[in-house]
Amino acid sequence: MFNIYTTPINRPVRKTTGGKIHEESCGNALRNSRPLKDTVGKTYAELINQYGDALCQKCFGKAAAKMQEDNR
């Protein structure tokens, strides 16, 4: 079962030249981006805490909403 607090990232996320961070499969990450290798092994929750608003809402929006719901 997928859990944002315990499921590790297996592939590096990508940072575009505009500063947004995307999952590797996101269409917005295909151009002008570089992998953030230090993200492998981190959980989605750790990424949300570290990068916050720089994360793509398409890629990380559901995980961020789940964290907010859990913290109420």
N, CA, C, O and CB atoms as a CASP TS submission, in Angstrom:
PFRMAT TS
TARGET T0000
AUTHOR 0000-0000-0000
METHOD Language model
MODEL 1
PARENT N/A
ATOM      1  N   MET     1       0.850  -1.187   0.000  1.00  0.00           N
ATOM      2  CA  MET     1       0.000   0.000   0.000  1.00  0.00           C
ATOM      3  C   MET     1       0.893   1.248   0.000  1.00  0.00           C
ATOM      4  O   MET     1       1.902   1.295   0.704  1.00  0.00           O
ATOM      5  CB  MET     1      -0.966   0.000   1.236  1.00  0.00           C
ATOM      6  N   PHE     2       0.523   2.230  -0.774  1.00  0.00           N
ATOM      7  CA  PHE     2       1.276   3.478  -0.877  1.00  0.00           C
ATOM      8  C   PHE     2       1.018   4.347   0.354  1.00  0.00           C
ATOM      9  O   PHE     2      -0.130   4.612   0.711  1.00  0.00           O
ATOM     10  CB  PHE     2       0.895   4.242  -2.169  1.00  0.00           C
ATOM     11  N   ASN     3       2.091   4.782   0.989  1.00  0.00           N
ATOM     12  CA  ASN     3       1.990   5.652   2.155  1.00  0.00           C
ATOM     13  C   ASN     3       3.003   6.773   1.974  1.00  0.00           C
ATOM     14  O   ASN     3       4.196   6.504   1.828  1.00  0.00           O
ATOM     15  CB  ASN     3       2.237   4.862   3.494  1.00  0.00           C
ATOM     16  N   ILE     4       2.549   8.032   1.980  1.00  0.00           N
ATOM     17  CA  ILE     4       3.458   9.161   1.721  1.00  0.00           C
ATOM     18  C   ILE     4       4.516   9.324   2.796  1.00  0.00           C
ATOM     19  O   ILE     4       5.521  10.000   2.576  1.00  0.00           O
ATOM     20  CB  ILE     4       2.671  10.444   1.602  1.00  0.00           C
ATOM     21  N   TYR     5       4.304   8.712   3.964  1.00  0.00           N
ATOM     22  CA  TYR     5       5.264   8.844   5.061  1.00  0.00           C
ATOM     23  C   TYR     5       6.335   7.754   5.053  1.00  0.00           C
ATOM     24  O   TYR     5       7.406   7.941   5.630  1.00  0.00           O
ATOM     25  CB  TYR     5       4.534   8.820   6.381  1.00  0.00           C
ATOM     26  N   THR     6       6.063   6.625   4.411  1.00  0.00           N
ATOM     27  CA  THR     6       7.018   5.516   4.457  1.00  0.00           C
ATOM     28  C   THR     6       7.473   5.030   3.086  1.00  0.00           C
ATOM     29  O   THR     6       8.481   4.330   2.999  1.00  0.00           O
ATOM     30  CB  THR     6       6.416   4.373   5.200  1.00  0.00           C
ATOM     31  N   THR     7       6.770   5.376   2.018  1.00  0.00           N
ATOM     32  CA  THR     7       7.145   4.913   0.685  1.00  0.00           C
ATOM     33  C   THR     7       8.282   5.773   0.145  1.00  0.00           C
ATOM     34  O   THR     7       8.111   6.979  -0.033  1.00  0.00           O
ATOM     35  CB  THR     7       5.929   4.949  -0.275  1.00  0.00           C
ATOM     36  N   PRO     8       9.443   5.166  -0.118  1.00  0.00           N
ATOM     37  CA  PRO     8      10.574   5.955  -0.611  1.00  0.00           C
ATOM     38  C   PRO     8      10.475   6.253  -2.107  1.00  0.00           C
ATOM     39  O   PRO     8       9.841   5.511  -2.859  1.00  0.00           O
ATOM     40  CB  PRO     8      11.874   5.228  -0.325  1.00  0.00           C
ATOM     41  N   ILE     9      11.101   7.335  -2.521  1.00  0.00           N
ATOM     42  CA  ILE     9      11.210   7.694  -3.934  1.00  0.00           C
ATOM     43  C   ILE     9      12.310   6.822  -4.531  1.00  0.00           C
ATOM     44  O   ILE     9      13.425   6.790  -4.010  1.00  0.00           O
ATOM     45  CB  ILE     9      11.521   9.239  -4.129  1.00  0.00           C
ATOM     46  N   ASN    10      12.008   6.116  -5.615  1.00  0.00           N
ATOM     47  CA  ASN    10      12.985   5.213  -6.223  1.00  0.00           C
ATOM     48  C   ASN    10      13.807   5.866  -7.325  1.00  0.00           C
ATOM     49  O   ASN    10      14.911   5.415  -7.629  1.00  0.00           O
ATOM     50  CB  ASN    10      12.284   4.013  -6.777  1.00  0.00           C
ATOM     51  N   ARG    11      13.276   6.920  -7.921  1.00  0.00           N
ATOM     52  CA  ARG    11      13.969   7.610  -9.004  1.00  0.00           C
ATOM     53  C   ARG    11      14.063   9.085  -8.644  1.00  0.00           C
ATOM     54  O   ARG    11      13.155   9.618  -8.005  1.00  0.00           O
ATOM     55  CB  ARG    11      13.237   7.410 -10.371  1.00  0.00           C
ATOM     56  N   PRO    12      15.136   9.754  -9.038  1.00  0.00           N
ATOM     57  CA  PRO    12      15.258  11.166  -8.652  1.00  0.00           C
ATOM     58  C   PRO    12      14.164  12.029  -9.270  1.00  0.00           C
ATOM     59  O   PRO    12      13.762  11.816 -10.414  1.00  0.00           O
ATOM     60  CB  PRO    12      16.622  11.703  -9.060  1.00  0.00           C
ATOM     61  N   VAL    13      13.693  12.995  -8.509  1.00  0.00           N
ATOM     62  CA  VAL    13      12.773  13.986  -9.073  1.00  0.00           C
ATOM     63  C   VAL    13      13.613  14.964  -9.880  1.00  0.00           C
ATOM     64  O   VAL    13      14.838  14.969  -9.763  1.00  0.00           O
ATOM     65  CB  VAL    13      11.942  14.729  -7.947  1.00  0.00           C
ATOM     66  N   ARG    14      12.973  15.788 -10.692  1.00  0.00           N
ATOM     67  CA  ARG    14      13.703  16.683 -11.584  1.00  0.00           C
ATOM     68  C   ARG    14      13.338  18.125 -11.296  1.00  0.00           C
ATOM     69  O   ARG    14      12.179  18.447 -11.038  1.00  0.00           O
ATOM     70  CB  ARG    14      13.413  16.344 -13.050  1.00  0.00           C
ATOM     71  N   LYS    15      14.336  18.986 -11.343  1.00  0.00           N
ATOM     72  CA  LYS    15      14.126  20.422 -11.129  1.00  0.00           C
ATOM     73  C   LYS    15      14.314  21.130 -12.463  1.00  0.00           C
ATOM     74  O   LYS    15      15.342  20.974 -13.121  1.00  0.00           O
ATOM     75  CB  LYS    15      15.110  20.994 -10.044  1.00  0.00           C
ATOM     76  N   THR    16      13.308  21.910 -12.857  1.00  0.00           N
ATOM     77  CA  THR    16      13.378  22.641 -14.121  1.00  0.00           C
ATOM     78  C   THR    16      14.124  23.956 -13.915  1.00  0.00           C
ATOM     79  O   THR    16      14.353  24.384 -12.783  1.00  0.00           O
ATOM     80  CB  THR    16      11.959  22.902 -14.687  1.00  0.00           C
ATOM     81  N   THR    17      14.494  24.583 -15.014  1.00  0.00           N
ATOM     82  CA  THR    17      15.196  25.861 -14.918  1.00  0.00           C
ATOM     83  C   THR    17      14.298  26.931 -14.292  1.00  0.00           C
ATOM     84  O   THR    17      14.798  27.927 -13.767  1.00  0.00           O
ATOM     85  CB  THR    17      15.674  26.315 -16.310  1.00  0.00           C
ATOM     86  N   GLY    18      12.987  26.736 -14.342  1.00  0.00           N
ATOM     87  CA  GLY    18      12.056  27.674 -13.710  1.00  0.00           C
ATOM     88  C   GLY    18      11.947  27.476 -12.207  1.00  0.00           C
ATOM     89  O   GLY    18      11.313  28.280 -11.524  1.00  0.00           O
ATOM     90  N   GLY    19      12.557  26.417 -11.681  1.00  0.00           N
ATOM     91  CA  GLY    19      12.573  26.194 -10.244  1.00  0.00           C
ATOM     92  C   GLY    19      11.568  25.195  -9.717  1.00  0.00           C
ATOM     93  O   GLY    19      11.626  24.834  -8.542  1.00  0.00           O
ATOM     94  N   LYS    20      10.642  24.735 -10.553  1.00  0.00           N
ATOM     95  CA  LYS    20       9.650  23.761 -10.103  1.00  0.00           C
ATOM     96  C   LYS    20      10.257  22.358 -10.090  1.00  0.00           C
ATOM     97  O   LYS    20      11.162  22.049 -10.865  1.00  0.00           O
ATOM     98  CB  LYS    20       8.399  23.799 -11.010  1.00  0.00           C
ATOM     99  N   ILE    21       9.745  21.524  -9.201  1.00  0.00           N
ATOM    100  CA  ILE    21      10.238  20.163  -9.045  1.00  0.00           C
ATOM    101  C   ILE    21       9.127  19.207  -9.461  1.00  0.00           C
ATOM    102  O   ILE    21       7.986  19.315  -9.013  1.00  0.00           O
ATOM    103  CB  ILE    21      10.702  19.888  -7.577  1.00  0.00           C
ATOM    104  N   HIS    22       9.496  18.262 -10.336  1.00  0.00           N
ATOM    105  CA  HIS    22       8.537  17.333 -10.930  1.00  0.00           C
ATOM    106  C   HIS    22       8.999  15.895 -10.767  1.00  0.00           C
ATOM    107  O   HIS    22      10.191  15.626 -10.615  1.00  0.00           O
ATOM    108  CB  HIS    22       8.329  17.652 -12.410  1.00  0.00           C
ATOM    109  N   GLU    23       8.039  14.968 -10.801  1.00  0.00           N
ATOM    110  CA  GLU    23       8.396  13.567 -10.909  1.00  0.00           C
ATOM    111  C   GLU    23       8.972  13.347 -12.300  1.00  0.00           C
ATOM    112  O   GLU    23       8.681  14.107 -13.224  1.00  0.00           O
ATOM    113  CB  GLU    23       7.165  12.635 -10.643  1.00  0.00           C
ATOM    114  N   GLU    24       9.778  12.325 -12.448  1.00  0.00           N
ATOM    115  CA  GLU    24      10.445  12.059 -13.720  1.00  0.00           C
ATOM    116  C   GLU    24       9.449  11.859 -14.868  1.00  0.00           C
ATOM    117  O   GLU    24       9.745  12.214 -16.009  1.00  0.00           O
ATOM    118  CB  GLU    24      11.332  10.831 -13.590  1.00  0.00           C
ATOM    119  N   SER    25       8.289  11.303 -14.578  1.00  0.00           N
ATOM    120  CA  SER    25       7.308  11.002 -15.621  1.00  0.00           C
ATOM    121  C   SER    25       6.453  12.201 -16.035  1.00  0.00           C
ATOM    122  O   SER    25       5.699  12.102 -17.003  1.00  0.00           O
ATOM    123  CB  SER    25       6.411   9.901 -15.156  1.00  0.00           C
ATOM    124  N   CYS    26       6.551  13.312 -15.338  1.00  0.00           N
ATOM    125  CA  CYS    26       5.751  14.498 -15.650  1.00  0.00           C
ATOM    126  C   CYS    26       6.209  15.108 -16.973  1.00  0.00           C
ATOM    127  O   CYS    26       7.409  15.257 -17.204  1.00  0.00           O
ATOM    128  CB  CYS    26       5.853  15.542 -14.511  1.00  0.00           C
ATOM    129  N   GLY    27       5.281  15.453 -17.822  1.00  0.00           N
ATOM    130  CA  GLY    27       5.609  16.069 -19.098  1.00  0.00           C
ATOM    131  C   GLY    27       6.351  17.382 -18.965  1.00  0.00           C
ATOM    132  O   GLY    27       7.116  17.753 -19.856  1.00  0.00           O
ATOM    133  N   ASN    28       6.139  18.089 -17.873  1.00  0.00           N
ATOM    134  CA  ASN    28       6.826  19.361 -17.653  1.00  0.00           C
ATOM    135  C   ASN    28       8.300  19.180 -17.293  1.00  0.00           C
ATOM    136  O   ASN    28       9.070  20.140 -17.328  1.00  0.00           O
ATOM    137  CB  ASN    28       6.130  20.136 -16.558  1.00  0.00           C
ATOM    138  N   ALA    29       8.696  17.953 -16.946  1.00  0.00           N
ATOM    139  CA  ALA    29      10.081  17.705 -16.553  1.00  0.00           C
ATOM    140  C   ALA    29      10.940  17.271 -17.732  1.00  0.00           C
ATOM    141  O   ALA    29      12.146  17.081 -17.576  1.00  0.00           O
ATOM    142  CB  ALA    29      10.134  16.650 -15.465  1.00  0.00           C
ATOM    143  N   LEU    30      10.346  17.113 -18.898  1.00  0.00           N
ATOM    144  CA  LEU    30      11.090  16.596 -20.040  1.00  0.00           C
ATOM    145  C   LEU    30      12.074  17.599 -20.621  1.00  0.00           C
ATOM    146  O   LEU    30      13.105  17.212 -21.171  1.00  0.00           O
ATOM    147  CB  LEU    30      10.138  16.163 -21.105  1.00  0.00           C
ATOM    148  N   ARG    31      11.764  18.872 -20.505  1.00  0.00           N
ATOM    149  CA  ARG    31      12.633  19.901 -21.081  1.00  0.00           C
ATOM    150  C   ARG    31      13.339  20.688 -19.994  1.00  0.00           C
ATOM    151  O   ARG    31      12.760  20.977 -18.946  1.00  0.00           O
ATOM    152  CB  ARG    31      11.828  20.848 -21.971  1.00  0.00           C
ATOM    153  N   ASN    32      14.571  21.028 -20.243  1.00  0.00           N
ATOM    154  CA  ASN    32      15.327  21.939 -19.366  1.00  0.00           C
ATOM    155  C   ASN    32      15.237  21.574 -17.891  1.00  0.00           C
ATOM    156  O   ASN    32      14.885  22.411 -17.060  1.00  0.00           O
ATOM    157  CB  ASN    32      14.835  23.349 -19.552  1.00  0.00           C
ATOM    158  N   SER    33      15.553  20.334 -17.569  1.00  0.00           N
ATOM    159  CA  SER    33      15.531  19.934 -16.168  1.00  0.00           C
ATOM    160  C   SER    33      16.753  19.087 -15.847  1.00  0.00           C
ATOM    161  O   SER    33      17.420  18.548 -16.731  1.00  0.00           O
ATOM    162  CB  SER    33      14.241  19.161 -15.841  1.00  0.00           C
ATOM    163  N   ARG    34      17.017  18.991 -14.563  1.00  0.00           N
ATOM    164  CA  ARG    34      18.135  18.165 -14.117  1.00  0.00           C
ATOM    165  C   ARG    34      17.660  17.315 -12.937  1.00  0.00           C
ATOM    166  O   ARG    34      16.808  17.748 -12.162  1.00  0.00           O
ATOM    167  CB  ARG    34      19.375  19.046 -13.719  1.00  0.00           C
ATOM    168  N   PRO    35      18.211  16.106 -12.803  1.00  0.00           N
ATOM    169  CA  PRO    35      17.786  15.257 -11.689  1.00  0.00           C
ATOM    170  C   PRO    35      18.354  15.749 -10.359  1.00  0.00           C
ATOM    171  O   PRO    35      19.483  16.234 -10.292  1.00  0.00           O
ATOM    172  CB  PRO    35      18.216  13.812 -11.933  1.00  0.00           C
ATOM    173  N   LEU    36      17.567  15.618  -9.329  1.00  0.00           N
ATOM    174  CA  LEU    36      18.016  15.916  -7.962  1.00  0.00           C
ATOM    175  C   LEU    36      18.317  14.568  -7.301  1.00  0.00           C
ATOM    176  O   LEU    36      17.442  13.965  -6.678  1.00  0.00           O
ATOM    177  CB  LEU    36      16.920  16.748  -7.139  1.00  0.00           C
ATOM    178  N   LYS    37      19.541  14.110  -7.440  1.00  0.00           N
ATOM    179  CA  LYS    37      19.906  12.761  -7.007  1.00  0.00           C
ATOM    180  C   LYS    37      19.775  12.549  -5.505  1.00  0.00           C
ATOM    181  O   LYS    37      19.616  11.413  -5.059  1.00  0.00           O
ATOM    182  CB  LYS    37      21.310  12.463  -7.426  1.00  0.00           C
ATOM    183  N   ASP    38      19.840  13.615  -4.721  1.00  0.00           N
ATOM    184  CA  ASP    38      19.724  13.458  -3.268  1.00  0.00           C
ATOM    185  C   ASP    38      18.293  13.156  -2.815  1.00  0.00           C
ATOM    186  O   ASP    38      18.054  12.955  -1.624  1.00  0.00           O
ATOM    187  CB  ASP    38      20.216  14.713  -2.577  1.00  0.00           C
ATOM    188  N   THR    39      17.343  13.123  -3.751  1.00  0.00           N
ATOM    189  CA  THR    39      15.954  12.846  -3.387  1.00  0.00           C
ATOM    190  C   THR    39      15.644  11.350  -3.377  1.00  0.00           C
ATOM    191  O   THR    39      14.625  10.943  -2.819  1.00  0.00           O
ATOM    192  CB  THR    39      15.017  13.556  -4.346  1.00  0.00           C
ATOM    193  N   VAL    40      16.491  10.531  -3.976  1.00  0.00           N
ATOM    194  CA  VAL    40      16.265   9.086  -3.990  1.00  0.00           C
ATOM    195  C   VAL    40      16.344   8.559  -2.560  1.00  0.00           C
ATOM    196  O   VAL    40      17.287   8.854  -1.826  1.00  0.00           O
ATOM    197  CB  VAL    40      17.301   8.363  -4.908  1.00  0.00           C
ATOM    198  N   GLY    41      15.339   7.775  -2.180  1.00  0.00           N
ATOM    199  CA  GLY    41      15.287   7.216  -0.831  1.00  0.00           C
ATOM    200  C   GLY    41      14.475   8.039   0.150  1.00  0.00           C
ATOM    201  O   GLY    41      14.113   7.547   1.218  1.00  0.00           O
ATOM    202  N   LYS    42      14.180   9.295  -0.197  1.00  0.00           N
ATOM    203  CA  LYS    42      13.340  10.130   0.664  1.00  0.00           C
ATOM    204  C   LYS    42      11.876   9.769   0.427  1.00  0.00           C
ATOM    205  O   LYS    42      11.527   9.205  -0.610  1.00  0.00           O
ATOM    206  CB  LYS    42      13.589  11.651   0.392  1.00  0.00           C
ATOM    207  N   THR    43      11.039  10.093   1.383  1.00  0.00           N
ATOM    208  CA  THR    43       9.608   9.864   1.228  1.00  0.00           C
ATOM    209  C   THR    43       8.950  11.100   0.615  1.00  0.00           C
ATOM    210  O   THR    43       9.559  12.168   0.560  1.00  0.00           O
ATOM    211  CB  THR    43       8.956   9.517   2.590  1.00  0.00           C
ATOM    212  N   TYR    44       7.722  10.953   0.160  1.00  0.00           N
ATOM    213  CA  TYR    44       6.984  12.090  -0.377  1.00  0.00           C
ATOM    214  C   TYR    44       6.811  13.155   0.702  1.00  0.00           C
ATOM    215  O   TYR    44       6.904  14.349   0.415  1.00  0.00           O
ATOM    216  CB  TYR    44       5.611  11.642  -0.923  1.00  0.00           C
ATOM    217  N   ALA    45       6.563  12.740   1.917  1.00  0.00           N
ATOM    218  CA  ALA    45       6.389  13.700   3.014  1.00  0.00           C
ATOM    219  C   ALA    45       7.662  14.514   3.232  1.00  0.00           C
ATOM    220  O   ALA    45       7.590  15.718   3.474  1.00  0.00           O
ATOM    221  CB  ALA    45       5.999  12.969   4.313  1.00  0.00           C
ATOM    222  N   GLU    46       8.827  13.869   3.150  1.00  0.00           N
ATOM    223  CA  GLU    46      10.090  14.588   3.309  1.00  0.00           C
ATOM    224  C   GLU    46      10.291  15.599   2.180  1.00  0.00           C
ATOM    225  O   GLU    46      10.777  16.705   2.415  1.00  0.00           O
ATOM    226  CB  GLU    46      11.266  13.601   3.350  1.00  0.00           C
ATOM    227  N   LEU    47       9.916  15.222   0.954  1.00  0.00           N
ATOM    228  CA  LEU    47      10.029  16.152  -0.178  1.00  0.00           C
ATOM    229  C   LEU    47       9.120  17.356   0.021  1.00  0.00           C
ATOM    230  O   LEU    47       9.522  18.491  -0.240  1.00  0.00           O
ATOM    231  CB  LEU    47       9.683  15.442  -1.500  1.00  0.00           C
ATOM    232  N   ILE    48       7.909  17.116   0.477  1.00  0.00           N
ATOM    233  CA  ILE    48       6.958  18.204   0.703  1.00  0.00           C
ATOM    234  C   ILE    48       7.481  19.149   1.776  1.00  0.00           C
ATOM    235  O   ILE    48       7.380  20.367   1.631  1.00  0.00           O
ATOM    236  CB  ILE    48       5.579  17.647   1.106  1.00  0.00           C
ATOM    237  N   ASN    49       8.033  18.605   2.842  1.00  0.00           N
ATOM    238  CA  ASN    49       8.587  19.443   3.913  1.00  0.00           C
ATOM    239  C   ASN    49       9.815  20.220   3.439  1.00  0.00           C
ATOM    240  O   ASN    49      10.022  21.361   3.854  1.00  0.00           O
ATOM    241  CB  ASN    49       8.955  18.580   5.125  1.00  0.00           C
ATOM    242  N   GLN    50      10.626  19.617   2.579  1.00  0.00           N
ATOM    243  CA  GLN    50      11.854  20.270   2.134  1.00  0.00           C
ATOM    244  C   GLN    50      11.619  21.308   1.046  1.00  0.00           C
ATOM    245  O   GLN    50      12.204  22.390   1.088  1.00  0.00           O
ATOM    246  CB  GLN    50      12.823  19.239   1.638  1.00  0.00           C
ATOM    247  N   TYR    51      10.766  20.990   0.065  1.00  0.00           N
ATOM    248  CA  TYR    51      10.628  21.856  -1.109  1.00  0.00           C
ATOM    249  C   TYR    51       9.327  22.660  -1.154  1.00  0.00           C
ATOM    250  O   TYR    51       9.256  23.656  -1.874  1.00  0.00           O
ATOM    251  CB  TYR    51      10.726  21.028  -2.342  1.00  0.00           C
ATOM    252  N   GLY    52       8.316  22.260  -0.419  1.00  0.00           N
ATOM    253  CA  GLY    52       7.067  23.016  -0.305  1.00  0.00           C
ATOM    254  C   GLY    52       6.463  23.480  -1.615  1.00  0.00           C
ATOM    255  O   GLY    52       6.120  22.657  -2.465  1.00  0.00           O
ATOM    256  N   ASP    53       6.326  24.800  -1.794  1.00  0.00           N
ATOM    257  CA  ASP    53       5.654  25.383  -2.954  1.00  0.00           C
ATOM    258  C   ASP    53       6.400  25.182  -4.272  1.00  0.00           C
ATOM    259  O   ASP    53       5.832  25.421  -5.337  1.00  0.00           O
ATOM    260  CB  ASP    53       5.452  26.845  -2.726  1.00  0.00           C
ATOM    261  N   ALA    54       7.643  24.753  -4.224  1.00  0.00           N
ATOM    262  CA  ALA    54       8.396  24.522  -5.458  1.00  0.00           C
ATOM    263  C   ALA    54       7.969  23.223  -6.134  1.00  0.00           C
ATOM    264  O   ALA    54       8.356  22.970  -7.275  1.00  0.00           O
ATOM    265  CB  ALA    54       9.898  24.489  -5.166  1.00  0.00           C
ATOM    266  N   LEU    55       7.177  22.394  -5.452  1.00  0.00           N
ATOM    267  CA  LEU    55       6.734  21.132  -6.029  1.00  0.00           C
ATOM    268  C   LEU    55       5.579  21.342  -6.999  1.00  0.00           C
ATOM    269  O   LEU    55       4.684  22.151  -6.754  1.00  0.00           O
ATOM    270  CB  LEU    55       6.322  20.162  -4.929  1.00  0.00           C
ATOM    271  N   CYS    56       5.613  20.610  -8.091  1.00  0.00           N
ATOM    272  CA  CYS    56       4.545  20.641  -9.097  1.00  0.00           C
ATOM    273  C   CYS    56       3.254  20.111  -8.466  1.00  0.00           C
ATOM    274  O   CYS    56       3.251  19.044  -7.853  1.00  0.00           O
ATOM    275  CB  CYS    56       4.935  19.795 -10.362  1.00  0.00           C
ATOM    276  N   GLN    57       2.167  20.855  -8.619  1.00  0.00           N
ATOM    277  CA  GLN    57       0.886  20.427  -8.060  1.00  0.00           C
ATOM    278  C   GLN    57       0.330  19.202  -8.772  1.00  0.00           C
ATOM    279  O   GLN    57      -0.382  18.402  -8.164  1.00  0.00           O
ATOM    280  CB  GLN    57      -0.119  21.559  -8.134  1.00  0.00           C
ATOM    281  N   LYS    58       0.647  19.047 -10.050  1.00  0.00           N
ATOM    282  CA  LYS    58       0.194  17.869 -10.796  1.00  0.00           C
ATOM    283  C   LYS    58       0.856  16.611 -10.236  1.00  0.00           C
ATOM    284  O   LYS    58       0.211  15.570 -10.114  1.00  0.00           O
ATOM    285  CB  LYS    58       0.510  18.019 -12.311  1.00  0.00           C
ATOM    286  N   CYS    59       2.128  16.704  -9.898  1.00  0.00           N
ATOM    287  CA  CYS    59       2.882  15.552  -9.414  1.00  0.00           C
ATOM    288  C   CYS    59       2.662  15.276  -7.927  1.00  0.00           C
ATOM    289  O   CYS    59       2.537  14.120  -7.524  1.00  0.00           O
ATOM    290  CB  CYS    59       4.349  15.763  -9.674  1.00  0.00           C
ATOM    291  N   PHE    60       2.616  16.320  -7.119  1.00  0.00           N
ATOM    292  CA  PHE    60       2.635  16.165  -5.669  1.00  0.00           C
ATOM    293  C   PHE    60       1.396  16.705  -4.969  1.00  0.00           C
ATOM    294  O   PHE    60       1.332  16.675  -3.740  1.00  0.00           O
ATOM    295  CB  PHE    60       3.836  16.839  -5.118  1.00  0.00           C
ATOM    296  N   GLY    61       0.420  17.192  -5.707  1.00  0.00           N
ATOM    297  CA  GLY    61      -0.763  17.811  -5.111  1.00  0.00           C
ATOM    298  C   GLY    61      -1.549  16.880  -4.201  1.00  0.00           C
ATOM    299  O   GLY    61      -1.968  17.289  -3.119  1.00  0.00           O
ATOM    300  N   LYS    62      -1.757  15.632  -4.621  1.00  0.00           N
ATOM    301  CA  LYS    62      -2.530  14.696  -3.800  1.00  0.00           C
ATOM    302  C   LYS    62      -1.791  14.348  -2.517  1.00  0.00           C
ATOM    303  O   LYS    62      -2.409  14.221  -1.460  1.00  0.00           O
ATOM    304  CB  LYS    62      -2.836  13.419  -4.588  1.00  0.00           C
ATOM    305  N   ALA    63      -0.473  14.194  -2.600  1.00  0.00           N
ATOM    306  CA  ALA    63       0.316  13.886  -1.403  1.00  0.00           C
ATOM    307  C   ALA    63       0.297  15.056  -0.437  1.00  0.00           C
ATOM    308  O   ALA    63       0.181  14.847   0.770  1.00  0.00           O
ATOM    309  CB  ALA    63       1.763  13.535  -1.779  1.00  0.00           C
ATOM    310  N   ALA    64       0.407  16.283  -0.933  1.00  0.00           N
ATOM    311  CA  ALA    64       0.372  17.469  -0.076  1.00  0.00           C
ATOM    312  C   ALA    64      -0.991  17.611   0.585  1.00  0.00           C
ATOM    313  O   ALA    64      -1.073  17.954   1.765  1.00  0.00           O
ATOM    314  CB  ALA    64       0.702  18.734  -0.886  1.00  0.00           C
ATOM    315  N   ALA    65      -2.060  17.351  -0.158  1.00  0.00           N
ATOM    316  CA  ALA    65      -3.411  17.432   0.408  1.00  0.00           C
ATOM    317  C   ALA    65      -3.592  16.385   1.499  1.00  0.00           C
ATOM    318  O   ALA    65      -4.224  16.658   2.520  1.00  0.00           O
ATOM    319  CB  ALA    65      -4.478  17.245  -0.694  1.00  0.00           C
ATOM    320  N   LYS    66      -3.047  15.192   1.295  1.00  0.00           N
ATOM    321  CA  LYS    66      -3.130  14.128   2.296  1.00  0.00           C
ATOM    322  C   LYS    66      -2.399  14.534   3.575  1.00  0.00           C
ATOM    323  O   LYS    66      -2.891  14.290   4.677  1.00  0.00           O
ATOM    324  CB  LYS    66      -2.542  12.815   1.740  1.00  0.00           C
ATOM    325  N   MET    67      -1.217  15.159   3.429  1.00  0.00           N
ATOM    326  CA  MET    67      -0.480  15.608   4.616  1.00  0.00           C
ATOM    327  C   MET    67      -1.264  16.657   5.387  1.00  0.00           C
ATOM    328  O   MET    67      -1.316  16.611   6.616  1.00  0.00           O
ATOM    329  CB  MET    67       0.887  16.170   4.218  1.00  0.00           C
ATOM    330  N   GLN    68      -1.877  17.604   4.682  1.00  0.00           N
ATOM    331  CA  GLN    68      -2.668  18.638   5.354  1.00  0.00           C
ATOM    332  C   GLN    68      -3.847  18.023   6.082  1.00  0.00           C
ATOM    333  O   GLN    68      -4.173  18.422   7.199  1.00  0.00           O
ATOM    334  CB  GLN    68      -3.159  19.684   4.349  1.00  0.00           C
ATOM    335  N   GLU    69      -4.483  17.053   5.448  1.00  0.00           N
ATOM    336  CA  GLU    69      -5.627  16.373   6.066  1.00  0.00           C
ATOM    337  C   GLU    69      -5.203  15.631   7.334  1.00  0.00           C
ATOM    338  O   GLU    69      -5.910  15.655   8.341  1.00  0.00           O
ATOM    339  CB  GLU    69      -6.271  15.389   5.067  1.00  0.00           C
ATOM    340  N   ASP    70      -4.049  14.976   7.278  1.00  0.00           N
ATOM    341  CA  ASP    70      -3.550  14.223   8.424  1.00  0.00           C
ATOM    342  C   ASP    70      -3.134  15.121   9.582  1.00  0.00           C
ATOM    343  O   ASP    70      -3.186  14.699  10.737  1.00  0.00           O
ATOM    344  CB  ASP    70      -2.384  13.370   8.006  1.00  0.00           C
ATOM    345  N   ASN    71      -2.724  16.349   9.291  1.00  0.00           N
ATOM    346  CA  ASN    71      -2.235  17.272  10.324  1.00  0.00           C
ATOM    347  C   ASN    71      -3.330  18.091  10.979  1.00  0.00           C
ATOM    348  O   ASN    71      -3.047  18.939  11.825  1.00  0.00           O
ATOM    349  CB  ASN    71      -1.224  18.200   9.735  1.00  0.00           C
ATOM    350  N   ARG    72      -4.560  17.855  10.605  1.00  0.00           N
ATOM    351  CA  ARG    72      -5.669  18.610  11.216  1.00  0.00           C
ATOM    352  C   ARG    72      -5.983  18.103  12.577  1.00  0.00           C
ATOM    353  O   ARG    72      -6.886  18.619  13.235  1.00  0.00           O
ATOM    354  CB  ARG    72      -6.909  18.544  10.361  1.00  0.00           C
TER
END
